[in-house]
Amino acid sequence: MINGNAQDSEPTARMPDQPAGRVLRRFARDKRGNLTLATALALVPLITAGGVAVDYSRVSGAKAQVQAALDAGVIAASTESNGRSEADLRATIDRFMTANPATTAVVGGNLGVLASNEWTVKATYEGCVALNFGYILGQSQQCFQLVSEAKRGKNHLEVALVLDNTGSMESNNRIGNLRTAATSLVDILKNAATNGRTLKISLVPFVTSVNVMGDSYSSTWIDWNAQNPLHGSNFDAPTGSPAGTKVNHTTLFTKMQLPWKGCVEARPGAYALNDTPPSVGDPSSLFVPYFAPDEPGGAAAGGNSATAYNNSYLADGVGGTDSQKQRSVAKYDTAVPRPVAIVETAPNVTTGQNNTNGPNRACPTPIVPLTDDFTKLKTNISAMRYWNGSGTNVSEGLMWGWRVLSPDPPYTEGRSFTDPTVQKVIVLLTDGENVVYGSSGTANKSDYGAYGFLASGRFNATDQTTAARNVDGWVQQTCTNLKNRGVLIYTITLEAGTAANLSLYGACASRLDMYYNSPSASQLDGIFRNIAQQLVALRLTY
């Protein structure tokens, strides 16, 4: 006898004899059901992944919106943090949080003000977002913690424009493009001087020296009485003078019946690279009036040197070496009879040209101290011009940028470096590397500048290349000192993107992205505008 069981080849273990079991047995025997089951099983991870993705999107969206509300609240609190209690600041932030619909989806949201002071507010917010599909993975909610910090924009901004006016700025109309770019920066910044926030800008044109004969100039800074150890170092005192007598530069100007234009020499030793206030009681701290000696040569009638010097403007007389002819002061005195051997001629002095000759050689237009008179500032920017002779000394320009920002003499328009309400900024531009320029084959080994002649030893070198690299070191040292004082530094090289400049001025800038190389003069305006916009943003919240 054959029964159904005998024909059944199923395993001994049988599915439960329940309706669901009978359905499953039929489903298992039905090959069509195998495909349906496989499909259903394959959908499980897809549904899980899709659910997780939906939850992730919800959590991410909620966090982003809550973060935006927290940031807005913290920024609002930071603008009014001065004198307010932590409870008041919390209430300000909480208004922004509760006004954001995303916070209603947060479970157990908690706002915490971690820190606040006169200028900074820092807050946290923590909470959880319920998950719609998290039960699949055994998780009902996703928790998070957010942090936001805002600082009040500085109420006061002081900017020094330290700008190269050397002879190479003639090329490709660099000086013209610089005037345009600097004017654009001033125009952008002046519009930010609102709501009780002051803005002052200074202009510091430089060659190898800087002209201090501008507004706020004080005679108390200057060594009128030849007390500074360096005063008169390029001249010999007249025969018969008492021991220790120094030749006074201002006396030479008087004897030549010429005005001192306003440039000064660098101070001796450590004073050259610091902002120690000038004081009569400390002669080394005073500034020596710049006086470029008449060099031997044929530029003036009676010159009798076979060597080519660059700044010959008086007759030399006869006798002695080139150095002796240069150090003699007799030729400057037009008030007394000169030796017969000295040919009497008018000084070959030029002052109003780019190629200057005479004691004020290569002295640029004056400094404009920190001011909010933007019309006057732009007038002085438009008066900038290039000046040939003596080379490029960026360290001297930077030092006067430092001095105009300082609250101490020689200029006193700046606020204290420790004042938390002020941000001080230097914008430095140069169109080349530091150069000690002049005829290296002469007794002077260079042209005269703020550090005198190369032959005088003040560059700590005897050749022009090494001396220029020493100036690079002074630039680096000054930049470090300024940054240690909290000064932000932007540096720009114009058509001078050499590896040496990239290294020097990239390191000088406060950050590498604050160093710019302008490959053409026409792009300079865009760079100055970009810097101005950054400074405007700095005055809001950062």
Coordinates of C-alpha atoms in Angstrom, one line a residue:
M1 CA 0.0 0.0 0.0
I2 CA 1.2 3.3 -0.9
N3 CA 0.3 6.3 1.3
G4 CA 1.2 10.0 0.9
N5 CA 3.9 9.8 3.5
A6 CA 5.7 7.1 1.7
Q7 CA 5.9 9.3 -1.4
D8 CA 7.1 12.4 0.6
S9 CA 10.8 12.9 0.5
E10 CA 10.8 15.8 3.1
P11 CA 13.1 15.6 6.1
T12 CA 11.9 14.0 9.2
A13 CA 11.7 17.3 11.0
R14 CA 8.4 18.9 9.9
M15 CA 7.1 22.4 10.1
P16 CA 4.4 23.1 12.7
D17 CA 1.0 22.0 11.6
Q18 CA -0.4 25.5 12.0
P19 CA -1.9 27.7 9.3
A20 CA 1.3 29.7 9.1
G21 CA 3.3 26.5 9.0
R22 CA 1.2 25.0 6.3
V23 CA 1.6 28.2 4.3
L24 CA 5.4 28.0 4.8
R25 CA 5.5 24.4 3.8
R26 CA 3.7 25.1 0.6
F27 CA 5.9 28.2 0.1
A28 CA 9.0 26.1 0.6
R29 CA 7.9 23.4 -1.9
D30 CA 6.9 26.1 -4.4
K31 CA 9.9 27.0 -6.5
R32 CA 8.2 30.3 -7.4
G33 CA 8.3 31.2 -3.7
N34 CA 12.1 30.8 -3.6
L35 CA 12.6 33.9 -5.7
T36 CA 10.1 35.9 -3.6
L37 CA 12.0 34.9 -0.4
A38 CA 15.3 35.8 -1.9
T39 CA 14.0 39.2 -2.9
A40 CA 12.6 39.8 0.5
L41 CA 15.8 38.9 2.2
A42 CA 17.8 41.1 -0.2
L43 CA 15.5 44.1 0.6
V44 CA 16.3 43.9 4.4
P45 CA 19.8 45.5 4.1
L46 CA 18.5 47.9 1.5
I47 CA 15.7 49.1 3.8
T48 CA 18.1 49.3 6.7
A49 CA 20.6 51.3 4.8
G50 CA 17.9 53.6 3.4
G51 CA 16.5 54.1 6.9
V52 CA 19.9 54.9 8.3
A53 CA 20.5 57.4 5.5
V54 CA 17.2 59.1 6.2
D55 CA 18.1 59.3 9.9
Y56 CA 21.6 60.6 9.1
S57 CA 20.2 63.3 6.9
R58 CA 17.7 64.4 9.6
V59 CA 20.4 64.5 12.2
S60 CA 22.9 66.3 10.0
G61 CA 20.3 68.8 8.9
A62 CA 19.2 69.5 12.5
K63 CA 22.8 69.9 13.7
A64 CA 23.6 72.3 10.9
Q65 CA 20.5 74.4 11.6
V66 CA 21.1 74.4 15.4
Q67 CA 24.8 75.3 14.8
A68 CA 23.7 78.2 12.7
A69 CA 21.4 79.4 15.4
L70 CA 24.1 78.9 18.0
D71 CA 26.6 80.9 15.9
A72 CA 24.1 83.7 15.4
G73 CA 23.4 83.9 19.1
V74 CA 27.0 83.9 20.1
I75 CA 27.9 86.6 17.6
A76 CA 25.0 88.7 18.9
A77 CA 26.1 88.1 22.5
S78 CA 29.7 89.0 21.6
T79 CA 28.8 92.4 20.2
E80 CA 27.2 93.3 23.6
S81 CA 29.4 91.3 26.0
N82 CA 31.0 94.2 27.7
G83 CA 29.7 94.6 31.2
R84 CA 26.9 91.9 30.8
S85 CA 26.4 89.0 33.1
E86 CA 26.6 85.4 31.9
A87 CA 22.9 85.0 32.5
D88 CA 22.2 88.0 30.2
L89 CA 24.5 86.5 27.5
R90 CA 22.8 83.1 27.9
A91 CA 19.4 84.8 27.4
T92 CA 20.6 86.5 24.2
I93 CA 21.9 83.2 22.8
D94 CA 18.7 81.3 23.9
R95 CA 16.5 83.7 21.9
F96 CA 18.2 82.7 18.7
M97 CA 18.0 79.0 19.7
T98 CA 14.3 79.0 20.5
A99 CA 13.5 81.0 17.3
N100 CA 15.0 78.2 15.2
P101 CA 12.5 75.5 14.3
A102 CA 15.3 72.9 14.2
T103 CA 15.7 73.1 18.0
T104 CA 12.1 71.7 18.5
A105 CA 13.4 68.4 17.1
V106 CA 16.1 68.2 19.8
V107 CA 15.5 66.1 22.8
G108 CA 17.0 67.4 26.1
G109 CA 18.7 70.4 24.5
N110 CA 21.0 72.2 26.9
L111 CA 22.8 75.6 26.3
G112 CA 26.1 76.1 28.3
V113 CA 28.2 79.3 28.2
L114 CA 31.7 78.1 28.7
A115 CA 33.6 81.4 28.8
S116 CA 33.0 85.0 28.3
N117 CA 34.9 88.2 28.8
E118 CA 34.9 91.7 27.5
W119 CA 35.8 90.6 23.9
T120 CA 34.9 86.9 23.6
V121 CA 31.9 84.6 24.1
K122 CA 32.2 80.9 23.8
A123 CA 29.2 78.6 24.2
T124 CA 28.2 74.9 23.9
Y125 CA 24.9 73.3 23.0
E126 CA 24.1 69.6 23.5
G127 CA 21.1 67.5 22.7
C128 CA 19.7 64.5 20.9
V129 CA 17.6 63.8 17.8
A130 CA 15.1 60.9 17.7
L131 CA 15.7 58.3 15.0
N132 CA 12.9 56.9 12.9
F133 CA 14.8 53.8 11.8
G134 CA 17.4 53.5 14.5
Y135 CA 15.5 50.7 16.2
I136 CA 16.8 48.4 13.4
L137 CA 20.3 48.8 14.8
G138 CA 19.1 49.1 18.4
Q139 CA 19.5 52.9 18.7
S140 CA 16.6 55.3 19.4
Q141 CA 18.4 58.6 19.2
Q142 CA 21.6 60.3 18.1
C143 CA 23.2 62.8 20.5
F144 CA 25.7 65.6 19.6
Q145 CA 27.6 68.5 21.1
L146 CA 28.2 71.8 19.3
V147 CA 30.7 74.6 20.2
S148 CA 30.7 78.2 19.0
E149 CA 33.1 81.1 19.8
A150 CA 33.0 84.7 18.6
K151 CA 35.2 87.7 19.3
R152 CA 34.1 91.3 19.1
G153 CA 35.7 93.1 16.2
K154 CA 38.4 95.5 17.3
N155 CA 36.9 99.0 17.9
H156 CA 40.0 100.7 16.6
L157 CA 42.1 99.9 13.5
E158 CA 45.6 101.4 12.9
V159 CA 47.2 100.7 9.6
A160 CA 50.7 101.7 8.4
L161 CA 51.3 101.5 4.6
V162 CA 55.1 100.9 4.2
L163 CA 55.7 101.4 0.5
D164 CA 58.8 101.0 -1.6
N165 CA 59.7 104.3 -3.5
T166 CA 63.0 103.2 -4.9
G167 CA 64.3 103.9 -8.4
S168 CA 63.1 100.5 -9.8
M169 CA 59.5 101.6 -9.1
E170 CA 59.8 103.6 -12.4
S171 CA 59.7 100.3 -14.4
N172 CA 56.3 99.4 -16.0
N173 CA 54.7 102.4 -14.1
R174 CA 54.9 100.5 -10.9
I175 CA 54.8 103.7 -8.9
G176 CA 51.7 104.8 -10.7
N177 CA 49.9 101.5 -10.1
L178 CA 51.0 101.6 -6.4
R179 CA 49.4 105.1 -6.0
T180 CA 46.2 103.8 -7.5
A181 CA 46.2 100.6 -5.3
A182 CA 47.0 102.5 -2.1
T183 CA 44.2 105.0 -2.8
S184 CA 41.7 102.1 -3.4
L185 CA 42.7 100.6 0.0
V186 CA 42.1 104.0 1.8
D187 CA 38.7 104.4 0.1
I188 CA 37.5 101.0 1.1
L189 CA 38.8 101.3 4.7
K190 CA 37.4 104.8 5.3
N191 CA 33.9 103.5 4.8
A192 CA 34.4 101.2 7.8
A193 CA 35.0 104.0 10.2
T194 CA 31.5 104.0 11.5
N195 CA 29.6 103.3 14.7
G196 CA 32.2 104.7 17.0
R197 CA 35.0 102.6 15.5
T198 CA 38.0 104.7 14.7
L199 CA 40.3 104.1 11.8
K200 CA 43.7 105.7 11.3
I201 CA 46.1 105.1 8.4
S202 CA 49.8 106.1 8.1
L203 CA 51.9 106.4 5.0
V204 CA 55.6 105.4 5.2
P205 CA 57.5 105.8 1.8
F206 CA 61.0 104.4 1.9
V207 CA 64.1 104.1 -0.2
T208 CA 67.2 103.3 2.0
S209 CA 66.1 106.1 4.3
V210 CA 62.8 107.6 5.5
N211 CA 61.8 111.3 5.6
V212 CA 60.3 112.3 9.0
M213 CA 59.7 115.9 8.1
G214 CA 55.9 115.6 8.0
D215 CA 53.0 116.3 10.4
S216 CA 53.8 115.7 14.0
Y217 CA 57.5 116.1 13.4
S218 CA 59.3 117.3 16.5
S219 CA 62.8 118.8 16.7
T220 CA 63.3 117.0 20.0
W221 CA 63.9 113.7 18.1
I222 CA 66.9 115.1 16.2
D223 CA 70.5 115.2 17.2
W224 CA 71.1 118.9 16.4
N225 CA 74.2 119.1 18.6
A226 CA 76.2 116.2 17.2
Q227 CA 75.9 114.1 20.4
N228 CA 75.0 110.8 18.8
P229 CA 78.2 108.6 18.4
L230 CA 77.6 108.3 14.6
H231 CA 77.1 112.0 14.0
G232 CA 79.7 113.4 11.6
S233 CA 81.4 110.1 11.2
N234 CA 82.0 110.8 7.4
F235 CA 83.9 114.0 8.0
D236 CA 87.1 115.3 9.6
A237 CA 86.9 118.2 12.0
P238 CA 88.7 121.3 10.7
T239 CA 92.3 121.7 11.5
G240 CA 92.8 123.2 15.0
S241 CA 89.5 122.0 16.4
P242 CA 89.5 120.8 20.0
A243 CA 90.0 117.1 20.5
G244 CA 86.7 115.1 20.1
T245 CA 85.0 117.8 17.9
K246 CA 82.4 116.3 15.6
V247 CA 81.3 117.9 12.3
N248 CA 77.6 118.8 12.7
H249 CA 75.5 117.9 9.7
T250 CA 73.1 120.8 10.3
T251 CA 76.0 123.2 10.3
L252 CA 77.0 121.9 6.9
F253 CA 73.5 122.5 5.6
T254 CA 73.6 126.0 7.0
K255 CA 77.0 126.7 5.4
M256 CA 75.7 125.5 2.0
Q257 CA 72.6 127.6 2.4
L258 CA 70.4 124.5 1.7
P259 CA 67.5 123.1 3.8
W260 CA 67.6 119.7 5.4
K261 CA 64.9 117.7 3.6
G262 CA 64.0 115.5 6.6
C263 CA 65.6 112.1 6.1
V264 CA 67.5 110.6 9.0
E265 CA 70.2 107.9 9.5
A266 CA 69.5 104.7 11.3
R267 CA 70.4 104.7 14.9
P268 CA 73.5 102.9 16.2
G269 CA 73.5 99.3 17.5
A270 CA 70.4 97.8 19.0
Y271 CA 68.6 101.2 18.7
A272 CA 68.4 100.7 14.9
L273 CA 65.9 97.8 15.4
N274 CA 63.8 98.9 18.3
D275 CA 61.3 101.7 19.1
T276 CA 63.1 103.2 22.1
P277 CA 61.8 106.8 22.3
P278 CA 64.4 109.5 21.4
S279 CA 65.7 111.3 24.4
V280 CA 68.2 114.1 24.8
G281 CA 69.5 112.3 27.9
D282 CA 70.4 109.3 25.7
P283 CA 72.3 110.6 22.7
S284 CA 72.3 107.2 20.9
S285 CA 68.5 107.3 20.8
L286 CA 68.5 110.6 18.9
F287 CA 68.2 110.6 15.1
V288 CA 71.1 112.0 13.0
P289 CA 70.1 114.3 10.2
Y290 CA 70.9 112.6 6.9
F291 CA 73.7 114.3 5.0
A292 CA 75.1 112.6 1.9
P293 CA 78.7 113.9 1.5
D294 CA 80.1 115.4 -1.7
E295 CA 82.0 112.5 -3.2
P296 CA 85.2 113.0 -5.2
G297 CA 84.8 113.2 -9.0
G298 CA 84.0 115.2 -12.0
A299 CA 80.4 116.0 -11.5
A300 CA 81.3 119.5 -10.3
A301 CA 83.8 121.8 -11.8
G302 CA 87.2 121.2 -10.3
G303 CA 86.7 117.5 -9.6
N304 CA 89.9 115.7 -10.0
S305 CA 89.3 112.0 -9.2
A306 CA 89.7 109.4 -11.8
T307 CA 87.2 107.1 -10.0
A308 CA 83.5 107.3 -10.8
Y309 CA 81.5 108.3 -7.8
N310 CA 77.7 108.9 -8.0
N311 CA 77.1 111.9 -5.8
S312 CA 79.6 114.6 -6.6
Y313 CA 78.2 118.1 -6.3
L314 CA 81.1 120.3 -5.1
A315 CA 84.7 121.0 -6.3
D316 CA 87.1 118.8 -4.4
G317 CA 90.2 120.9 -4.3
V318 CA 93.7 119.3 -4.7
G319 CA 95.8 116.9 -2.8
G320 CA 95.2 113.8 -0.8
T321 CA 93.4 110.6 -1.4
D322 CA 89.8 110.4 -2.5
S323 CA 88.8 109.6 1.1
Q324 CA 90.6 112.7 2.3
K325 CA 89.0 114.9 -0.3
Q326 CA 85.6 113.6 0.7
R327 CA 86.1 114.0 4.5
S328 CA 87.3 117.6 4.2
V329 CA 84.6 120.1 5.2
A330 CA 86.3 123.2 3.8
K331 CA 84.5 122.9 0.5
Y332 CA 81.1 123.2 2.2
D333 CA 81.8 126.6 3.7
T334 CA 80.7 129.4 1.4
A335 CA 80.9 132.0 4.2
V336 CA 84.7 132.2 4.3
P337 CA 87.3 132.4 1.6
R338 CA 88.3 129.0 0.3
P339 CA 91.8 127.9 -0.7
V340 CA 92.9 129.2 -4.1
A341 CA 93.2 125.6 -5.4
I342 CA 89.5 125.0 -4.9
V343 CA 87.6 126.3 -7.9
E344 CA 84.6 128.4 -6.9
T345 CA 81.5 127.0 -8.5
A346 CA 77.9 126.8 -7.5
P347 CA 76.9 123.5 -6.0
N348 CA 75.6 121.0 -8.5
V349 CA 72.6 120.1 -6.4
T350 CA 69.3 118.8 -7.7
T351 CA 66.4 118.1 -5.4
G352 CA 63.2 118.2 -7.4
Q353 CA 64.0 115.4 -9.7
N354 CA 64.0 111.6 -9.5
N355 CA 67.8 111.6 -10.0
T356 CA 68.8 113.8 -7.1
N357 CA 72.2 115.1 -6.4
G358 CA 73.5 116.7 -3.2
P359 CA 73.3 116.2 0.6
N360 CA 69.6 115.1 0.4
R361 CA 70.2 112.5 -2.3
A362 CA 67.5 109.8 -2.6
C363 CA 65.4 111.2 0.3
P364 CA 61.7 110.3 -0.5
T365 CA 58.5 112.2 0.3
P366 CA 57.7 112.5 4.0
I367 CA 55.9 110.1 6.4
V368 CA 52.2 110.8 7.1
P369 CA 51.6 109.8 10.7
L370 CA 48.4 108.0 11.7
T371 CA 45.5 110.1 10.6
D372 CA 41.8 109.9 9.8
D373 CA 42.1 112.8 7.4
F374 CA 41.8 110.5 4.3
T375 CA 41.8 113.4 1.9
K376 CA 45.2 114.5 3.1
L377 CA 46.4 110.9 3.1
K378 CA 45.4 110.4 -0.5
T379 CA 47.0 113.7 -1.5
N380 CA 50.3 112.4 -0.1
I381 CA 49.9 109.1 -1.8
S382 CA 49.5 110.8 -5.1
A383 CA 52.7 112.8 -4.4
M384 CA 54.8 109.6 -4.1
R385 CA 57.5 109.1 -6.7
Y386 CA 60.5 106.9 -7.3
W387 CA 63.9 108.0 -6.2
N388 CA 67.1 106.8 -7.8
G389 CA 70.3 106.1 -5.9
S390 CA 71.4 104.3 -2.7
G391 CA 69.5 101.0 -3.1
T392 CA 66.7 99.3 -1.1
N393 CA 66.5 98.9 2.6
V394 CA 63.2 97.4 3.7
S395 CA 64.2 97.1 7.3
E396 CA 64.4 100.8 7.6
G397 CA 60.9 101.2 6.2
L398 CA 59.6 98.6 8.5
M399 CA 61.2 100.3 11.5
W400 CA 59.4 103.5 10.8
G401 CA 56.2 101.6 10.2
W402 CA 56.7 100.3 13.7
R403 CA 57.4 103.8 15.1
V404 CA 54.3 105.4 13.6
L405 CA 52.1 102.6 15.2
S406 CA 53.8 103.1 18.6
P407 CA 52.2 105.3 21.3
D408 CA 55.7 106.5 22.2
P409 CA 57.9 109.2 20.5
P410 CA 58.9 109.9 17.8
Y411 CA 55.2 109.5 16.9
T412 CA 52.5 109.3 19.5
E413 CA 49.3 109.0 17.5
G414 CA 49.1 105.2 18.1
R415 CA 47.3 103.5 21.0
S416 CA 49.1 101.1 23.3
F417 CA 50.2 97.8 21.8
T418 CA 48.5 96.1 24.8
D419 CA 45.2 97.9 24.2
P420 CA 42.7 95.0 23.5
T421 CA 40.4 97.4 21.6
V422 CA 42.9 98.1 18.8
Q423 CA 44.3 96.1 16.0
K424 CA 47.6 97.4 14.5
V425 CA 48.4 96.4 10.9
I426 CA 51.4 96.9 8.5
V427 CA 51.0 96.6 4.8
L428 CA 54.5 96.3 3.3
L429 CA 55.3 96.5 -0.4
T430 CA 58.6 96.1 -2.2
D431 CA 59.5 95.6 -5.8
G432 CA 62.8 93.8 -5.3
E433 CA 65.3 92.3 -2.9
N434 CA 67.3 94.4 -0.5
V435 CA 70.2 96.1 -2.3
V436 CA 73.3 98.0 -1.1
Y437 CA 73.8 100.0 -4.3
G438 CA 76.7 102.1 -5.7
S439 CA 80.1 101.8 -7.1
S440 CA 81.8 99.1 -5.2
G441 CA 85.2 100.1 -6.6
T442 CA 85.2 103.4 -4.9
A443 CA 86.6 104.2 -1.4
N444 CA 83.0 104.2 -0.1
K445 CA 82.1 100.8 -1.6
S446 CA 78.5 102.0 -2.0
D447 CA 76.2 105.0 -2.2
Y448 CA 75.3 106.8 1.0
G449 CA 72.1 105.7 2.8
A450 CA 70.6 105.5 6.3
Y451 CA 73.5 103.2 7.3
G452 CA 76.1 105.4 5.8
F453 CA 78.6 103.9 3.3
L454 CA 79.4 100.2 3.1
A455 CA 83.0 101.2 3.9
S456 CA 81.9 102.6 7.3
G457 CA 81.3 99.0 8.6
R458 CA 77.7 99.5 9.8
F459 CA 76.4 96.7 7.5
N460 CA 78.7 94.2 9.3
A461 CA 80.1 93.3 5.9
T462 CA 82.7 94.5 3.4
D463 CA 80.9 93.5 0.2
Q464 CA 77.5 94.5 -1.2
T465 CA 76.0 91.0 -1.5
T466 CA 76.7 90.0 2.1
A467 CA 75.6 93.4 3.3
A468 CA 72.2 93.0 1.5
R469 CA 71.7 89.6 3.1
N470 CA 72.4 91.1 6.5
V471 CA 69.6 93.6 5.8
D472 CA 67.4 90.6 5.0
G473 CA 68.2 89.4 8.5
W474 CA 67.2 92.8 10.0
V475 CA 63.9 92.6 8.1
Q476 CA 63.3 89.1 9.6
Q477 CA 64.1 90.3 13.1
T478 CA 61.9 93.4 12.8
C479 CA 58.9 91.3 11.5
T480 CA 59.3 88.9 14.4
N481 CA 59.4 91.8 16.9
L482 CA 56.3 93.4 15.3
K483 CA 54.3 90.1 15.4
N484 CA 55.3 89.6 19.0
R485 CA 53.7 93.0 19.6
G486 CA 50.4 91.8 18.1
V487 CA 50.9 93.6 14.8
L488 CA 49.3 91.9 11.8
I489 CA 51.6 92.0 8.7
Y490 CA 50.7 91.8 5.1
T491 CA 53.6 91.6 2.7
I492 CA 53.5 92.2 -1.1
T493 CA 56.3 91.7 -3.7
L494 CA 55.7 93.5 -7.0
E495 CA 57.1 91.8 -10.1
A496 CA 59.7 90.3 -7.7
G497 CA 58.5 86.8 -6.9
T498 CA 62.0 85.4 -6.5
A499 CA 62.7 82.4 -4.3
A500 CA 64.5 84.6 -1.8
N501 CA 61.6 87.0 -1.6
L502 CA 59.1 84.2 -1.2
S503 CA 61.0 82.9 1.7
L504 CA 61.7 86.3 3.4
Y505 CA 58.4 88.0 2.9
G506 CA 56.3 84.8 3.3
A507 CA 57.9 84.4 6.7
C508 CA 57.5 88.1 7.5
A509 CA 53.8 88.0 6.9
S510 CA 51.6 87.0 9.9
R511 CA 50.4 84.0 7.9
L512 CA 51.5 82.6 4.6
D513 CA 48.2 83.5 3.0
M514 CA 48.9 87.2 4.0
Y515 CA 51.9 87.2 1.6
Y516 CA 51.1 88.2 -2.0
N517 CA 53.2 88.3 -5.1
S518 CA 51.9 90.6 -7.8
P519 CA 53.3 89.3 -11.1
S520 CA 52.4 92.5 -12.8
A521 CA 51.8 96.1 -11.7
S522 CA 48.3 96.0 -13.2
Q523 CA 47.3 93.3 -10.6
L524 CA 48.4 95.4 -7.7
D525 CA 45.0 97.2 -7.2
G526 CA 43.2 93.9 -6.8
I527 CA 45.6 92.8 -4.1
F528 CA 45.2 96.0 -2.1
R529 CA 41.4 95.8 -2.5
N530 CA 41.5 92.2 -1.2
I531 CA 43.6 93.2 1.9
A532 CA 41.2 96.2 2.5
Q533 CA 38.2 93.9 2.5
Q534 CA 39.9 91.5 5.0
L535 CA 40.6 94.5 7.3
V536 CA 37.0 95.6 7.0
A537 CA 35.9 92.1 8.0
L538 CA 38.4 92.2 10.9
R539 CA 36.5 95.2 12.2
L540 CA 33.3 93.2 12.4
T541 CA 33.5 89.8 14.0
Y542 CA 36.2 87.3 13.4

